[in-house]
Coordinates of C-alpha atoms and ligand atoms in Angstrom, one line a residue:
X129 CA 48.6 222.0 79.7
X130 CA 51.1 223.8 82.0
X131 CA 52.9 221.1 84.6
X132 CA 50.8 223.3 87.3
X133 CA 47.6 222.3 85.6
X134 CA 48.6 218.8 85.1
X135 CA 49.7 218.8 89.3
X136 CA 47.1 220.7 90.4
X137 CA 44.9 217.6 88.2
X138 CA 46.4 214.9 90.3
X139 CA 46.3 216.7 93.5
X140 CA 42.5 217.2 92.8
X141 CA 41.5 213.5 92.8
X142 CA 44.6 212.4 95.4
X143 CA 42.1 214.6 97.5
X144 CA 39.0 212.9 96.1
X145 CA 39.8 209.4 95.9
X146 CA 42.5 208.4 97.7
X147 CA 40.4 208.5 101.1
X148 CA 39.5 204.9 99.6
X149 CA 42.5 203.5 98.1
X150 CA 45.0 205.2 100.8
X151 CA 47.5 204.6 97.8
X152 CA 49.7 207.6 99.5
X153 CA 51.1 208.8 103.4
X154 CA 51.8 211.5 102.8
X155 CA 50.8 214.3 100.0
X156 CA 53.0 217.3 99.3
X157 CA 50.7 219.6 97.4
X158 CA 52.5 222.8 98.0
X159 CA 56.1 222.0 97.7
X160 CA 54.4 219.5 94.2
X161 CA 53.1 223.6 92.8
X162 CA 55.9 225.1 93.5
X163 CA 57.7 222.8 91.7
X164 CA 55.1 222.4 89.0
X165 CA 55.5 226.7 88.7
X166 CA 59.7 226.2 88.8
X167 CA 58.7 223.8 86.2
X168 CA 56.8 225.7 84.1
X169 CA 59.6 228.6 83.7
X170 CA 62.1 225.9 82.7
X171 CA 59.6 225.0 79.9
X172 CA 59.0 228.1 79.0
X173 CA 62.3 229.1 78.6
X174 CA 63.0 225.9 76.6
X175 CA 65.2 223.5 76.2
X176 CA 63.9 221.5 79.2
X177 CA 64.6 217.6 80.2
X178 CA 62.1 215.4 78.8
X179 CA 60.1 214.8 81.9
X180 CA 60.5 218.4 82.8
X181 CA 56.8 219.3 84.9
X182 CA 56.1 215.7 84.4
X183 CA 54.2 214.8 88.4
X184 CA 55.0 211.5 90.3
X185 CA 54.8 210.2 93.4
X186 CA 58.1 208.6 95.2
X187 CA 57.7 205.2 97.2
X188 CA 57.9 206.1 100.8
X189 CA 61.4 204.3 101.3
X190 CA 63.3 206.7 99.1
X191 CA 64.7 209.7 101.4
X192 CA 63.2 212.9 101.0
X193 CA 64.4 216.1 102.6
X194 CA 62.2 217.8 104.3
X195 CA 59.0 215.5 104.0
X196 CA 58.5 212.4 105.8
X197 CA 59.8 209.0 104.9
X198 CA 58.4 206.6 107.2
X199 CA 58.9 203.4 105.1
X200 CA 55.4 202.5 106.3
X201 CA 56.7 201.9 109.7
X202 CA 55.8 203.6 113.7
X203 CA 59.5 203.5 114.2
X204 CA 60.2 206.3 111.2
X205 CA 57.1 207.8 111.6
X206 CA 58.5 211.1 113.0
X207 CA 61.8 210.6 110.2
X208 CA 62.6 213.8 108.2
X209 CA 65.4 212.9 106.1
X210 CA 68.4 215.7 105.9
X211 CA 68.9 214.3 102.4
X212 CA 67.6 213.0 99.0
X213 CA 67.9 209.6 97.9
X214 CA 70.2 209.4 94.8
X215 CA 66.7 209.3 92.4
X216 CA 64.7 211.4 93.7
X217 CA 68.1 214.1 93.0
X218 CA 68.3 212.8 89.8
X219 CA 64.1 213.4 89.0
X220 CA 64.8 217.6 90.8
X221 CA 67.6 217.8 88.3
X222 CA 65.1 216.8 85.3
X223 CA 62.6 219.4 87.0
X224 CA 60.3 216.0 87.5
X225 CA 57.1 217.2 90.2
X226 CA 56.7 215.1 93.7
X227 CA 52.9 214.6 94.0
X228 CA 53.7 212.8 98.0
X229 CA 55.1 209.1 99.1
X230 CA 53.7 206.6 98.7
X231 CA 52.1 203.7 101.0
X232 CA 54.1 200.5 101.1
X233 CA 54.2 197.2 103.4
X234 CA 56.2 197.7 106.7
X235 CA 60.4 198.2 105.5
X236 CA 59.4 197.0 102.1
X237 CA 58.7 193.1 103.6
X238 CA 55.4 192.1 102.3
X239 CA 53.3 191.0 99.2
X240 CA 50.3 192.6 100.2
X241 CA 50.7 195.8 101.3
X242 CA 49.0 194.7 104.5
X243 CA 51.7 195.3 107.1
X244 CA 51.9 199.3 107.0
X245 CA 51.5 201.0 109.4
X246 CA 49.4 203.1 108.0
X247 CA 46.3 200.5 106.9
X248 CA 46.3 198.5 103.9
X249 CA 45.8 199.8 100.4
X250 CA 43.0 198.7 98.5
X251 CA 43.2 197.7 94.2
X252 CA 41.6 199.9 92.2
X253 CA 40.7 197.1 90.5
X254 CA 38.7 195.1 93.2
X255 CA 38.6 197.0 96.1
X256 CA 38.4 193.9 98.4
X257 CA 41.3 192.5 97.0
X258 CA 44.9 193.5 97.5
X259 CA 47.0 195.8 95.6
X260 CA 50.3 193.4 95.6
X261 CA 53.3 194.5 97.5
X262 CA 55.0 196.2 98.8
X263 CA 55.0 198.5 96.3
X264 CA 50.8 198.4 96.4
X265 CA 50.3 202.2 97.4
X266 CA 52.7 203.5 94.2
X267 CA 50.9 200.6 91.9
X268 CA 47.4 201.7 93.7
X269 CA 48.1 205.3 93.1
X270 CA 49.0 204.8 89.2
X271 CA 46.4 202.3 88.2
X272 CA 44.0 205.1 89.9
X273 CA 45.3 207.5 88.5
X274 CA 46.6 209.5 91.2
X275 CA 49.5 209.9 89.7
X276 CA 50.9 209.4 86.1
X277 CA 53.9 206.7 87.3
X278 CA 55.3 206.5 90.5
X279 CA 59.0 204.8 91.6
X280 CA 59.2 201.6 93.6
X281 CA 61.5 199.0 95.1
X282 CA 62.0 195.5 94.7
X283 CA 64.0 193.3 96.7
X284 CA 62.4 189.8 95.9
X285 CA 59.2 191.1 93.2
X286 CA 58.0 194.4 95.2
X287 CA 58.0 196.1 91.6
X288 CA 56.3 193.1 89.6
X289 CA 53.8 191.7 91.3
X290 CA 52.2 194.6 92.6
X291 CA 52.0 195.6 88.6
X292 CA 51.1 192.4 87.7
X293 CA 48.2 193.0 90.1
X294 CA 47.2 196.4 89.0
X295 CA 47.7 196.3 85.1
X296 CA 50.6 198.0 85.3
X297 CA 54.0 197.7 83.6
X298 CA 56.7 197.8 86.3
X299 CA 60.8 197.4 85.4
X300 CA 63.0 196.2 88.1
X301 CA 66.6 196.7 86.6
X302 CA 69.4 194.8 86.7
X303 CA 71.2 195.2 90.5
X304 CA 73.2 198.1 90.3
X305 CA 71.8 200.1 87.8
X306 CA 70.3 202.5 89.9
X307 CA 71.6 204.0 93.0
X308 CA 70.2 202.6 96.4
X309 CA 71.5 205.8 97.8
X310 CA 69.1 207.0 100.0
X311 CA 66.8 204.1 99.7
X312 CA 65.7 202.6 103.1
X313 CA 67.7 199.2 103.2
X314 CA 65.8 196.3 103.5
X315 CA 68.4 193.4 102.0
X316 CA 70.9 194.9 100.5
X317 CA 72.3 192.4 98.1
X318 CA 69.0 192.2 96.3
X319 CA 67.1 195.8 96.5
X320 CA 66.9 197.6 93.1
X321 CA 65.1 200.5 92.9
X322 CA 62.4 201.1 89.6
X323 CA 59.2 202.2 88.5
X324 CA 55.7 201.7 87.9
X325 CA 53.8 203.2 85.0
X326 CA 50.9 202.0 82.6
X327 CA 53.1 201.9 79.7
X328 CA 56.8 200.5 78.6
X329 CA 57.6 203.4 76.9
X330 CA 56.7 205.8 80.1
X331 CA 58.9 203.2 81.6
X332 CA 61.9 203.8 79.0
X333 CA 61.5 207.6 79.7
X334 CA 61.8 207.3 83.3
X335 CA 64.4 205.3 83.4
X336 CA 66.4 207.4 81.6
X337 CA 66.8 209.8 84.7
X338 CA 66.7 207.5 87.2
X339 CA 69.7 205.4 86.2
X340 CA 73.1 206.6 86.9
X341 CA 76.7 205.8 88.3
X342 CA 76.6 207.2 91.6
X343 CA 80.0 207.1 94.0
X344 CA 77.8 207.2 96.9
X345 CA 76.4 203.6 96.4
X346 CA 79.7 200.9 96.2
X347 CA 77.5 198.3 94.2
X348 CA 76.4 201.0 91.7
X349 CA 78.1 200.3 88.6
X350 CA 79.6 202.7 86.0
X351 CA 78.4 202.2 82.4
X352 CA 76.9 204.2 80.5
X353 CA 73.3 204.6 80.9
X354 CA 71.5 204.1 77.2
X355 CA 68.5 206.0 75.6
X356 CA 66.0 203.4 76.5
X357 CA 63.4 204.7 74.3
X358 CA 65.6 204.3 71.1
X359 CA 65.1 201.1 70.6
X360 CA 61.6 200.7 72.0
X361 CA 60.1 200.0 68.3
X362 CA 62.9 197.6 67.3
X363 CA 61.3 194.6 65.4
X364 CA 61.4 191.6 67.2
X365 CA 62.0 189.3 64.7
X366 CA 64.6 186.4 65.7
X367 CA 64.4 187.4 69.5
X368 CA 64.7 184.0 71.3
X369 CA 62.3 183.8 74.3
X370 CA 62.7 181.2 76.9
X371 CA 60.1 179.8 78.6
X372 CA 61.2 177.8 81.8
X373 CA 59.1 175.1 82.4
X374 CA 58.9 175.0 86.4
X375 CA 57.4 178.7 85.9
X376 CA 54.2 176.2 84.8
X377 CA 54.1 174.1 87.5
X378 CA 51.7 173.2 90.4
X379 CA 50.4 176.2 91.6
X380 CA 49.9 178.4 88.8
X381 CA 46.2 179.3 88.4
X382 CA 45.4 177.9 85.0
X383 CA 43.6 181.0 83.7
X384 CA 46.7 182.7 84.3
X385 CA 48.6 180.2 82.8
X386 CA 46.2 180.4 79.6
X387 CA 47.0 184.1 79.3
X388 CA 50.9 183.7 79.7
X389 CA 50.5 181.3 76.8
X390 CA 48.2 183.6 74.8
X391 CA 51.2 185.9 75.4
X392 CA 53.8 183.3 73.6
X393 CA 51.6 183.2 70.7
X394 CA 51.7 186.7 70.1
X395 CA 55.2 187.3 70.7
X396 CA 55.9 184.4 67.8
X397 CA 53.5 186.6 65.5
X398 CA 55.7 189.6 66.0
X399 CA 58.7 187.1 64.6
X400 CA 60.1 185.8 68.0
X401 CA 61.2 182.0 68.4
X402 CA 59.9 180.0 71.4
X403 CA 62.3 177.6 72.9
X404 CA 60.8 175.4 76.5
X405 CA 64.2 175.9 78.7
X406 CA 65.1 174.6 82.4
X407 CA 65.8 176.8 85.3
X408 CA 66.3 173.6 87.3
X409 CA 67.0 175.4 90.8
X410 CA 63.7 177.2 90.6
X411 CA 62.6 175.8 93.9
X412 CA 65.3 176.6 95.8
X413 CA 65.0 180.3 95.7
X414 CA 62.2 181.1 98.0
X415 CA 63.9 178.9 100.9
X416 CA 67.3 180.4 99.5
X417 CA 65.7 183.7 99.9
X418 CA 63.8 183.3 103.1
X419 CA 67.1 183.1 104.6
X420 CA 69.3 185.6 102.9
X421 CA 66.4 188.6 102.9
X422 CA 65.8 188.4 106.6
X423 CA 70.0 188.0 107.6
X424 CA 70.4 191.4 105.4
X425 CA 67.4 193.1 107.0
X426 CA 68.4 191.9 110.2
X427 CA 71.7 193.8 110.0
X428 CA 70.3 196.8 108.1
X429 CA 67.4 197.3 110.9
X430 CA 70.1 197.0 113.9
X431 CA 70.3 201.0 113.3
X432 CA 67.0 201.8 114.3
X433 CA 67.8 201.3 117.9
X434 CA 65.3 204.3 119.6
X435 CA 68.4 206.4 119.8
X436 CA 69.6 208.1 116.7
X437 CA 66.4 208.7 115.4
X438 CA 63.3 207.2 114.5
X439 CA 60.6 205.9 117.0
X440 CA 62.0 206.4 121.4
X441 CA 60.7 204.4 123.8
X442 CA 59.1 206.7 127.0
X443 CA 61.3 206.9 130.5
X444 CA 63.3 204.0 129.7
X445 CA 64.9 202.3 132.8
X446 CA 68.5 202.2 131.1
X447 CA 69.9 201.3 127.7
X448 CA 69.0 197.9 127.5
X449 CA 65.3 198.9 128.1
X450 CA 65.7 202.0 125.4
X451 CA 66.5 199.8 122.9
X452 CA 64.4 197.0 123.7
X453 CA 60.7 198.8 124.2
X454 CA 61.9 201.1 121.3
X455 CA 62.2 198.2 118.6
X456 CA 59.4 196.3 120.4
X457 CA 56.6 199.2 120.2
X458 CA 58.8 200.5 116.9
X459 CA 58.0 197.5 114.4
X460 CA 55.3 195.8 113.2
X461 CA 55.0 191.6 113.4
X462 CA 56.2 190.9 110.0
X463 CA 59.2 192.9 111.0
X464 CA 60.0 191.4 113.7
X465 CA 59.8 188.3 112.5
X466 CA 62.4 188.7 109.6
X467 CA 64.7 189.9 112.2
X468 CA 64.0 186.8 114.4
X469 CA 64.6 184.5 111.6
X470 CA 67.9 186.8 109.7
X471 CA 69.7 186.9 113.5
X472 CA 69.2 183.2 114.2
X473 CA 70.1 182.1 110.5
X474 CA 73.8 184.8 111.2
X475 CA 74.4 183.2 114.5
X476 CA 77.3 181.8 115.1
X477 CA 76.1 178.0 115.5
X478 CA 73.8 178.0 112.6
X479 CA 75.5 180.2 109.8
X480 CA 77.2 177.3 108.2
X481 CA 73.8 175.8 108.0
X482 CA 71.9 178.4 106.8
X483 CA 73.2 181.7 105.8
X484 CA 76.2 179.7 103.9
X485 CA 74.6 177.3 102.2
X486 CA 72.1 179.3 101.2
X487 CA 74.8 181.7 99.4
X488 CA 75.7 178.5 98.1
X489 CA 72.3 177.7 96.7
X490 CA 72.4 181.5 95.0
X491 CA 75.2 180.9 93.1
X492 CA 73.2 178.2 91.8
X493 CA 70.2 179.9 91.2
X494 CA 72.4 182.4 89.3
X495 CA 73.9 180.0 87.3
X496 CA 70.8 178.7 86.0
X497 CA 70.1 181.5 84.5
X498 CA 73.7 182.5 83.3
X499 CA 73.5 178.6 81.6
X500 CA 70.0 179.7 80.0
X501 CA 71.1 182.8 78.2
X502 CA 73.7 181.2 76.3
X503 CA 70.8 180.0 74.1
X504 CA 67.9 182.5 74.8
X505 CA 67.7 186.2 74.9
X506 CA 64.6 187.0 77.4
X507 CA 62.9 184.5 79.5
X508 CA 59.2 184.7 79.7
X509 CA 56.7 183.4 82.6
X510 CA 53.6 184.5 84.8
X511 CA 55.0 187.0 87.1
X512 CA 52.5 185.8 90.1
X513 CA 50.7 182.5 90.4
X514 CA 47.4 184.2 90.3
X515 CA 45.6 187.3 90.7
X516 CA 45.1 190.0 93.3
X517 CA 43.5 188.1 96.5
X518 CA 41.1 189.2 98.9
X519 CA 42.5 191.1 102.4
X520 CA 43.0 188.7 104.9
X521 CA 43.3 185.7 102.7
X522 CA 46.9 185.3 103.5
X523 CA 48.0 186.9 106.0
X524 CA 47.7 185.0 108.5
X525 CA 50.1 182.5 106.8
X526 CA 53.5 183.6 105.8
X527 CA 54.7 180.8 104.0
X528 CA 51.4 180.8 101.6
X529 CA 52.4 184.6 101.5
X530 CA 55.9 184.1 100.2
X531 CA 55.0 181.7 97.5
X532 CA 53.3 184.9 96.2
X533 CA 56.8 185.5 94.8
X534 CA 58.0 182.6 93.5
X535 CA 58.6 183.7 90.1
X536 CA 60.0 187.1 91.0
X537 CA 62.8 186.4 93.6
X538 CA 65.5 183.9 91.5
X539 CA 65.8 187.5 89.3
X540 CA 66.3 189.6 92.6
X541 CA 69.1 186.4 93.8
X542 CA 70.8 186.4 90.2
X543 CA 71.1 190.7 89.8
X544 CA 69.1 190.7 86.7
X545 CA 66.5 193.0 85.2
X546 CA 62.6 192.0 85.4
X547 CA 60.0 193.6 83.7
X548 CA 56.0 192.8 84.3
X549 CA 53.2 193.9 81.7
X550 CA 49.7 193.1 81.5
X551 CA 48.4 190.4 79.7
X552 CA 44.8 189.7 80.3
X553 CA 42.2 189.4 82.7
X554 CA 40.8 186.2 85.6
X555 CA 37.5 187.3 87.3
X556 CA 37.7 190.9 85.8
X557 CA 41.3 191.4 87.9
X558 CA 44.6 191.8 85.9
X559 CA 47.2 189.1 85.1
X560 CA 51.0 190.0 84.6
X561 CA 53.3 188.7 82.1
X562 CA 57.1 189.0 83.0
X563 CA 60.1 188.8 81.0
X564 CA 63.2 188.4 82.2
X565 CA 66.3 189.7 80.6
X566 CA 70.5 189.5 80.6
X567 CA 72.4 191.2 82.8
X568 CA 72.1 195.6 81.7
X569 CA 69.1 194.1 79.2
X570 CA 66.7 196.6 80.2
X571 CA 66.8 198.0 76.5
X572 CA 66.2 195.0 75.3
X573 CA 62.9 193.5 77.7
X574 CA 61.1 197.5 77.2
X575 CA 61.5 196.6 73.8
X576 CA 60.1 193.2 74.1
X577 CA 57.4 195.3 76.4
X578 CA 56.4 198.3 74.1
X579 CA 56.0 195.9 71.4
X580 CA 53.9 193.7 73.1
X581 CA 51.5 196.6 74.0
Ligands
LIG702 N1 57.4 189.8 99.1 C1 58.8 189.7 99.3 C2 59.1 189.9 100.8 O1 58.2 190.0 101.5 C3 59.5 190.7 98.5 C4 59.4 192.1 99.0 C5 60.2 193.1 98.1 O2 60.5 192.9 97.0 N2 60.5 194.2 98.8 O3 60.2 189.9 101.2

């Protein structure tokens, strides 16, 4: 097939389908052709990139020039970026077709895909359940296949669980690895850009292009970016797996947590050793988080202030007013809340008792797991408590919400890499595994993935 075929393919049931799954916000069928044709002439001229003509669809928090990137929110709504994030360059260069963006909760700040602004997203799987978050619309959009992968973010398991929900394998590398250039800022300490795909090894070949050192990001870091898929069918005999035992706690649905230890049986069939290990800090990282996520977004989100672009307030009074009806009519509740809860943590009578110690409690958190891999190589665990839940079922309770994560977000507080793959199925809905790997180990967990699958 010619990459025009294969784009025009995926355009053809974005068109069809995606009126129920509203997986994207925007579609970009005639800049995707073009591409797709430019494509086509590199192929034919050979000695194209591997993913050369190869359609995707980009998250809608990674600037786009020309095309809108409205990170799900009314306040970017009418934002045109007048440049590309760091990936989405690095896709052009490999001649890599955009299909559109992607939906997404509001600034990336969800697990459900229920805050955008543009309506929730529904799972392919069980259309009255959610797609996870708040990658959902790029995990909808591949698990329908609207599109062969698509990128994502993940600041505390925005990559994971949504795959975990959707059958998906999705990688979030280790902080660092990937450029944030370009992607929307939600908290900057912890976002990692990655991707979603059905398979490890499409994983490995993204990620290939989508790493790199990039100058323009100062917590990029420069090493050399290895052929992921040459090791993807490495035997895994004598790999030593961790499993921490307060990922099996109260909490965990037990169907899921029959599946996760299906998962440990067949991993010691392909030669792996099984050691129980304690990551004794586990619950300290959603509180830890809860209070580090929202100080970071609080500060990243003081730049959409109705003036420099973005969402504008009509016949303000005076400045004050401009900024004040701007934000207030510009963000959506879950929004507003994390800056609520981020300024008041950073203010000056209540950072030493929140914002510090909870750095404090990181460090910790980090340790943990720097203590565990002297004596394992991956770590392996549910990556959600339980499977995709219905719309509505928790959304009007945060704190039941963010317990969604509590697997995901020690990874995001200790920089490392964390990979989810499917491994089974509760009520006909899918069930992720997730691995967890050593610092630049992303080699090492696809590995662990593609042999899995
Ligand atoms: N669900 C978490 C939150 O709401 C993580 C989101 C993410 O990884 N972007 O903050």
């Amino acid at each position: 097939f010619s990459s025009v075929e294969v784009t025009q393919h995926y355009l053809d049931r974005i068109a069809r389908l995606d009126k129920t799954y509203n997986s994207y916000i925007t579609t970009t069928p005639a800049l995707a052709l073009a591409q797709a044709s430019a494509a086509d002439k590199r192929l034919a001229a050979g000695n194209a990139p591997a993913l050369c003509g190869v359609p995707i669809a980009h998250k809608d928090i990674f600037c786009t020039i020309g095309v809108r990137t409205s990170c799900a929110s009314k306040m970017l709504d009418n934002f045109i970026a007048p440049y590309n994030a760091t990936i989405v360059e690095n896709y052009l260069d490999s001649g890599v077709v955009m299909l559109g963006k992607t939906n997404m909760d509001e600034f990336a700040m969800g697990s459900s895909n229920e805050t955008s602004y543009y309506g929730p997203v529904k799972n392919p799987w069980a259309t009255d359940c959610v797609p996870g978050g708040s990658s959902g619309g790029s995990a909808a959009a591949v698990a329908a296949h609207l599109a062969p992968a698509a990128t994502a973010s993940d600041t505390g398991g925005s990559i994971r669980q949504p795959a975990a929900h959707c059958g998906l394998t999705g990688i979030k590398p280790t902080y660092g690895r990937v450029s944030r250039w370009g992607m929307i800022a939600f908290a900057s300490s912890l976002d990692q850009a990655g991707i979603l795909s059905r398979t490890a090894e499409d994983a490995a070949i993204l990620l290939n292009d989508m790493a790199s050192y990039d100058t323009k990001d100062s917590t990029s870091v420069d090493r050399e970016v290895p052929d992921y898929t040459a090791t993807l069918n490495d035997s895994l005999k004598g790999l030593r797996i961790g499993v921490p035992k307060e990922y099996f706690g109260e909490g965990l649905n037990p169907q899921t947590a029959a599946h996760v230890e299906a998962a440990i049986k067949v991993y010691e069939s392909l030669g792996a050793t099984i050691h129980s290990i304690s990551l004794p800090h586990t619950n300290l990282s959603v509180p830890a988080y809860y209070v580090i996520a929202p100080a970071e977004c609080s500060a990243n989100l003081s730049r959409m202030d109705g003036v420099r672009y973005g969402h504008r307030c009509e016949n303000p009074k005076d400045l004050n007013d401009l900024y004040m009806r701007s934000r207030s009519e510009g963000f959506g509740d879950e929004v507003k809340r994390r800056i609520l809860v981020g300024a008041y943590a950073l203010s000056a009578g209540y950072y030493d008792a929140y914002y510090s110690k909870a750095q404090k409690v990181r460090r910790l958190i980090k340790q943990d797991f720097v203590d565990a891999f002297q004596s394992v190589d991956v770590i392996l665990g549910p990556t959600s408590p339980s499977p995709a839940f219905q719309f509505g079922s928790k959304s009007k309770d945060p704190v039941a919400m963010y317990l969604e994560d509590i697997y995901t977000i020690a990874t995001n507080l200790a920089g490392l890499p964390g990979l989810s793959i499917p491994c089974g199925f509760v009520d006909s809905k899918p069930v992720g595994l997730q691995l967890i790997g050593n610092f630049f180990a992303e080699a090492q967990l696809l590995n662990a993935a593609h042999q899995f699958q």
